[in-house]
């Protein structure tokens, strides 16, 4: 399945948000079509790769940059198409790993269900699973305490022998898109630093770890 065919299967999104880039390089070199529908597996519309599971723990910096952008576009389409309230899909979902993993899985399921080579009952199966996923999303949102105009880190429970979990406080976030760009840009930068540190530690002659 190409990502173009996956995008063509989606209902047209009403009044899509202006696309947000997650770093200055992307902003300078890419132009997004404001009418573009959610597409593909998160590898860019130009790459005809089939949908594949996204393991956020293993993404490189470049992969993460693309996956954040594609998931964000799809989530915006999803919330508008189905009129989802902030109690199910809050604006700061990107700050909560439990929501990122759930939405990423739901995105993959949607891509597969609307593959033109899939059987005709697949979309109905996706809607059935979507109803179940909304219940989980509502639980995640209630537990994390994220709200429409503010956010706080998900509370952590310290087990015996561990240091006490840090206290969490609400912070007001006036601009969601700006926060998404900053948060995901920092994530990409952190991944790139890990990569740079790894390659810097390799033996320049053999390419092996010392």
mmCIF file of C-alpha atoms in Angstrom:
data_model
loop_
_atom_site.group_PDB
_atom_site.id
_atom_site.type_symbol
_atom_site.label_atom_id
_atom_site.label_comp_id
_atom_site.label_asym_id
_atom_site.label_seq_id
_atom_site.Cartn_x
_atom_site.Cartn_y
_atom_site.Cartn_z
ATOM 1 C CA UNK A 1 0.000 0.000 0.000
ATOM 2 C CA UNK A 2 1.368 3.396 -0.888
ATOM 3 C CA UNK A 3 0.841 6.285 1.403
ATOM 4 C CA UNK A 4 -0.967 8.140 -1.378
ATOM 5 C CA UNK A 5 -3.598 5.425 -1.543
ATOM 6 C CA UNK A 6 -3.916 5.402 2.235
ATOM 7 C CA UNK A 7 -4.539 9.126 2.232
ATOM 8 C CA UNK A 8 -7.146 8.841 -0.497
ATOM 9 C CA UNK A 9 -9.152 6.502 1.681
ATOM 10 C CA UNK A 10 -9.615 9.095 4.412
ATOM 11 C CA UNK A 11 -12.662 11.348 4.595
ATOM 12 C CA UNK A 12 -11.720 14.948 3.859
ATOM 13 C CA UNK A 13 -10.757 16.782 7.049
ATOM 14 C CA UNK A 14 -12.791 19.905 7.747
ATOM 15 C CA UNK A 15 -10.844 23.125 8.324
ATOM 16 C CA UNK A 16 -7.451 21.475 8.892
ATOM 17 C CA UNK A 17 -5.009 23.243 11.166
ATOM 18 C CA UNK A 18 -1.943 24.952 9.751
ATOM 19 C CA UNK A 19 0.843 22.363 9.738
ATOM 20 C CA UNK A 20 3.457 22.700 12.438
ATOM 21 C CA UNK A 21 7.112 21.908 11.895
ATOM 22 C CA UNK A 22 9.202 20.591 14.709
ATOM 23 C CA UNK A 23 12.433 22.332 13.910
ATOM 24 C CA UNK A 24 13.759 25.266 11.981
ATOM 25 C CA UNK A 25 15.261 23.059 9.305
ATOM 26 C CA UNK A 26 11.918 21.513 8.480
ATOM 27 C CA UNK A 27 10.236 24.923 8.488
ATOM 28 C CA UNK A 28 12.788 26.272 6.066
ATOM 29 C CA UNK A 29 12.807 23.369 3.609
ATOM 30 C CA UNK A 30 9.259 21.974 3.602
ATOM 31 C CA UNK A 31 5.916 23.391 2.582
ATOM 32 C CA UNK A 32 2.775 21.620 3.721
ATOM 33 C CA UNK A 33 -0.485 21.572 1.801
ATOM 34 C CA UNK A 34 -3.093 22.891 4.298
ATOM 35 C CA UNK A 35 -5.694 20.671 2.644
ATOM 36 C CA UNK A 36 -3.562 17.543 2.872
ATOM 37 C CA UNK A 37 -5.292 14.594 4.481
ATOM 38 C CA UNK A 38 -3.621 12.188 6.907
ATOM 39 C CA UNK A 39 -1.416 9.830 4.989
ATOM 40 C CA UNK A 40 0.811 6.870 5.068
ATOM 41 C CA UNK A 41 2.794 5.134 7.720
ATOM 42 C CA UNK A 42 4.676 8.198 8.935
ATOM 43 C CA UNK A 43 7.511 7.878 6.427
ATOM 44 C CA UNK A 44 6.466 10.780 4.194
ATOM 45 C CA UNK A 45 4.054 10.707 1.279
ATOM 46 C CA UNK A 46 6.872 10.236 -1.228
ATOM 47 C CA UNK A 47 7.920 6.845 0.141
ATOM 48 C CA UNK A 48 5.703 3.930 -0.942
ATOM 49 C CA UNK A 49 6.158 1.873 2.205
ATOM 50 C CA UNK A 50 3.397 -0.191 3.799
ATOM 51 C CA UNK A 51 2.167 0.678 7.306
ATOM 52 C CA UNK A 52 4.355 -0.674 10.048
ATOM 53 C CA UNK A 53 4.322 -0.571 13.859
ATOM 54 C CA UNK A 54 6.152 2.395 15.348
ATOM 55 C CA UNK A 55 8.402 1.641 18.309
ATOM 56 C CA UNK A 56 8.968 5.076 19.798
ATOM 57 C CA UNK A 57 11.780 3.738 21.976
ATOM 58 C CA UNK A 58 13.910 2.852 18.954
ATOM 59 C CA UNK A 59 13.330 5.705 16.509
ATOM 60 C CA UNK A 60 16.289 7.662 15.211
ATOM 61 C CA UNK A 61 16.150 11.446 15.259
ATOM 62 C CA UNK A 62 15.145 11.645 11.599
ATOM 63 C CA UNK A 63 12.526 8.914 11.991
ATOM 64 C CA UNK A 64 11.055 10.578 15.070
ATOM 65 C CA UNK A 65 10.792 13.923 13.274
ATOM 66 C CA UNK A 66 8.683 12.326 10.542
ATOM 67 C CA UNK A 67 6.582 10.192 12.888
ATOM 68 C CA UNK A 68 5.699 13.139 15.130
ATOM 69 C CA UNK A 69 4.572 15.156 12.149
ATOM 70 C CA UNK A 70 2.473 12.380 10.615
ATOM 71 C CA UNK A 71 0.832 11.407 13.899
ATOM 72 C CA UNK A 72 0.031 15.025 14.681
ATOM 73 C CA UNK A 73 -1.689 15.516 11.312
ATOM 74 C CA UNK A 74 -3.734 12.355 11.764
ATOM 75 C CA UNK A 75 -4.752 13.182 15.342
ATOM 76 C CA UNK A 76 -5.960 16.606 14.213
ATOM 77 C CA UNK A 77 -8.039 14.937 11.501
ATOM 78 C CA UNK A 78 -9.382 12.408 14.013
ATOM 79 C CA UNK A 79 -10.474 14.918 16.649
ATOM 80 C CA UNK A 80 -12.290 17.100 14.128
ATOM 81 C CA UNK A 81 -13.900 14.280 12.178
ATOM 82 C CA UNK A 82 -15.346 12.667 15.298
ATOM 83 C CA UNK A 83 -15.761 15.787 17.431
ATOM 84 C CA UNK A 84 -13.661 14.393 20.251
ATOM 85 C CA UNK A 85 -13.640 16.417 23.495
ATOM 86 C CA UNK A 86 -10.501 17.182 25.474
ATOM 87 C CA UNK A 87 -11.538 14.555 28.032
ATOM 88 C CA UNK A 88 -10.861 11.925 25.344
ATOM 89 C CA UNK A 89 -8.221 13.609 23.199
ATOM 90 C CA UNK A 90 -6.515 16.544 24.928
ATOM 91 C CA UNK A 91 -4.390 19.099 23.057
ATOM 92 C CA UNK A 92 -1.230 18.164 24.951
ATOM 93 C CA UNK A 93 -1.356 14.423 24.228
ATOM 94 C CA UNK A 94 2.203 14.646 22.913
ATOM 95 C CA UNK A 95 3.464 15.251 26.463
ATOM 96 C CA UNK A 96 2.119 11.911 27.737
ATOM 97 C CA UNK A 97 3.728 8.663 26.532
ATOM 98 C CA UNK A 98 0.645 6.624 27.384
ATOM 99 C CA UNK A 99 -1.405 8.759 24.992
ATOM 100 C CA UNK A 100 1.285 8.758 22.309
ATOM 101 C CA UNK A 101 1.485 4.952 22.293
ATOM 102 C CA UNK A 102 -2.306 4.545 22.265
ATOM 103 C CA UNK A 103 -2.836 7.054 19.445
ATOM 104 C CA UNK A 104 0.079 5.683 17.445
ATOM 105 C CA UNK A 105 -1.408 2.184 17.613
ATOM 106 C CA UNK A 106 -4.832 3.513 16.649
ATOM 107 C CA UNK A 107 -3.270 5.334 13.683
ATOM 108 C CA UNK A 108 -1.611 2.144 12.429
ATOM 109 C CA UNK A 109 -4.884 0.248 12.813
ATOM 110 C CA UNK A 110 -6.667 2.930 10.768
ATOM 111 C CA UNK A 111 -4.063 2.777 7.988
ATOM 112 C CA UNK A 112 -4.418 -0.981 7.722
ATOM 113 C CA UNK A 113 -8.223 -0.931 7.902
ATOM 114 C CA UNK A 114 -8.470 1.520 5.006
ATOM 115 C CA UNK A 115 -5.903 -0.179 2.808
ATOM 116 C CA UNK A 116 -7.670 -0.642 -0.568
ATOM 117 C CA UNK A 117 -6.556 -4.281 -0.574
ATOM 118 C CA UNK A 118 -8.207 -4.920 2.805
ATOM 119 C CA UNK A 119 -11.576 -6.660 3.039
ATOM 120 C CA UNK A 120 -14.729 -4.569 3.145
ATOM 121 C CA UNK A 121 -15.479 -5.190 6.815
ATOM 122 C CA UNK A 122 -12.135 -3.828 8.031
ATOM 123 C CA UNK A 123 -13.347 -0.229 8.519
ATOM 124 C CA UNK A 124 -16.204 -1.474 10.681
ATOM 125 C CA UNK A 125 -13.686 -3.402 12.755
ATOM 126 C CA UNK A 126 -11.632 -0.239 13.176
ATOM 127 C CA UNK A 127 -14.680 1.679 14.428
ATOM 128 C CA UNK A 128 -15.456 -1.077 16.910
ATOM 129 C CA UNK A 129 -11.901 -0.940 18.244
ATOM 130 C CA UNK A 130 -11.991 2.861 18.165
ATOM 131 C CA UNK A 131 -14.953 2.801 20.551
ATOM 132 C CA UNK A 132 -12.937 0.648 22.948
ATOM 133 C CA UNK A 133 -9.873 2.838 22.549
ATOM 134 C CA UNK A 134 -11.869 5.954 23.458
ATOM 135 C CA UNK A 135 -12.565 4.406 26.854
ATOM 136 C CA UNK A 136 -8.867 3.818 27.428
ATOM 137 C CA UNK A 137 -8.024 7.325 26.259
ATOM 138 C CA UNK A 138 -10.554 8.769 28.688
ATOM 139 C CA UNK A 139 -8.939 6.805 31.531
ATOM 140 C CA UNK A 140 -5.438 7.943 30.560
ATOM 141 C CA UNK A 141 -6.541 11.572 30.396
ATOM 142 C CA UNK A 142 -8.301 11.422 33.769
ATOM 143 C CA UNK A 143 -5.288 9.778 35.414
ATOM 144 C CA UNK A 144 -2.757 12.198 33.953
ATOM 145 C CA UNK A 145 -4.736 15.329 34.767
ATOM 146 C CA UNK A 146 -4.027 17.045 31.458
ATOM 147 C CA UNK A 147 -6.645 19.647 30.531
ATOM 148 C CA UNK A 148 -7.715 21.857 27.675
ATOM 149 C CA UNK A 149 -5.512 24.843 28.564
ATOM 150 C CA UNK A 150 -2.932 23.364 30.932
ATOM 151 C CA UNK A 151 -0.872 20.272 31.522
ATOM 152 C CA UNK A 152 1.170 18.453 34.109
ATOM 153 C CA UNK A 153 3.366 15.330 33.962
ATOM 154 C CA UNK A 154 1.602 12.047 34.615
ATOM 155 C CA UNK A 155 1.959 11.183 38.297
ATOM 156 C CA UNK A 156 4.357 8.341 39.060
ATOM 157 C CA UNK A 157 4.138 5.891 41.947
ATOM 158 C CA UNK A 158 7.429 5.210 43.729
ATOM 159 C CA UNK A 159 8.008 1.587 44.672
ATOM 160 C CA UNK A 160 9.746 0.587 47.944
ATOM 161 C CA UNK A 161 13.435 1.443 47.789
ATOM 162 C CA UNK A 162 13.008 4.092 45.085
ATOM 163 C CA UNK A 163 13.376 7.808 45.519
ATOM 164 C CA UNK A 164 10.098 9.661 46.036
ATOM 165 C CA UNK A 165 8.498 10.735 42.777
ATOM 166 C CA UNK A 166 8.857 14.458 42.073
ATOM 167 C CA UNK A 167 5.822 16.622 42.693
ATOM 168 C CA UNK A 168 3.812 17.702 39.687
ATOM 169 C CA UNK A 169 2.250 21.085 39.068
ATOM 170 C CA UNK A 170 -0.079 22.401 36.400
ATOM 171 C CA UNK A 171 1.403 24.751 33.828
ATOM 172 C CA UNK A 172 -0.747 26.945 31.599
ATOM 173 C CA UNK A 173 0.127 26.559 27.907
ATOM 174 C CA UNK A 174 -1.320 29.377 25.787
ATOM 175 C CA UNK A 175 -0.370 28.024 22.355
ATOM 176 C CA UNK A 176 -0.728 24.326 21.654
ATOM 177 C CA UNK A 177 1.025 24.276 18.261
ATOM 178 C CA UNK A 178 4.009 26.193 19.601
ATOM 179 C CA UNK A 179 4.258 23.773 22.517
ATOM 180 C CA UNK A 180 4.092 20.783 20.175
ATOM 181 C CA UNK A 181 6.880 22.218 18.017
ATOM 182 C CA UNK A 182 9.092 22.888 21.035
ATOM 183 C CA UNK A 183 8.419 19.570 22.775
ATOM 184 C CA UNK A 184 8.956 17.389 19.728
ATOM 185 C CA UNK A 185 11.945 19.447 18.631
ATOM 186 C CA UNK A 186 13.584 18.751 21.982
ATOM 187 C CA UNK A 187 12.791 15.059 21.618
ATOM 188 C CA UNK A 188 14.428 14.950 18.188
ATOM 189 C CA UNK A 189 17.464 16.866 19.472
ATOM 190 C CA UNK A 190 17.875 14.458 22.391
ATOM 191 C CA UNK A 191 17.755 11.457 20.059
ATOM 192 C CA UNK A 192 20.316 13.064 17.771
ATOM 193 C CA UNK A 193 22.628 13.703 20.708
ATOM 194 C CA UNK A 194 22.483 10.017 21.650
ATOM 195 C CA UNK A 195 23.367 9.094 18.067
ATOM 196 C CA UNK A 196 26.231 11.590 17.956
ATOM 197 C CA UNK A 197 27.617 10.293 21.260
ATOM 198 C CA UNK A 198 27.448 6.725 19.990
ATOM 199 C CA UNK A 199 29.304 7.428 16.765
ATOM 200 C CA UNK A 200 31.847 9.591 18.565
ATOM 201 C CA UNK A 201 32.716 6.594 20.718
ATOM 202 C CA UNK A 202 33.496 4.300 17.791
ATOM 203 C CA UNK A 203 37.063 3.446 16.873
ATOM 204 C CA UNK A 204 37.816 5.644 13.825
ATOM 205 C CA UNK A 205 39.947 2.917 12.248
ATOM 206 C CA UNK A 206 37.697 -0.119 12.711
ATOM 207 C CA UNK A 207 34.287 1.440 13.288
ATOM 208 C CA UNK A 208 33.870 -0.739 16.371
ATOM 209 C CA UNK A 209 33.225 0.094 19.978
ATOM 210 C CA UNK A 210 36.466 0.353 21.971
#
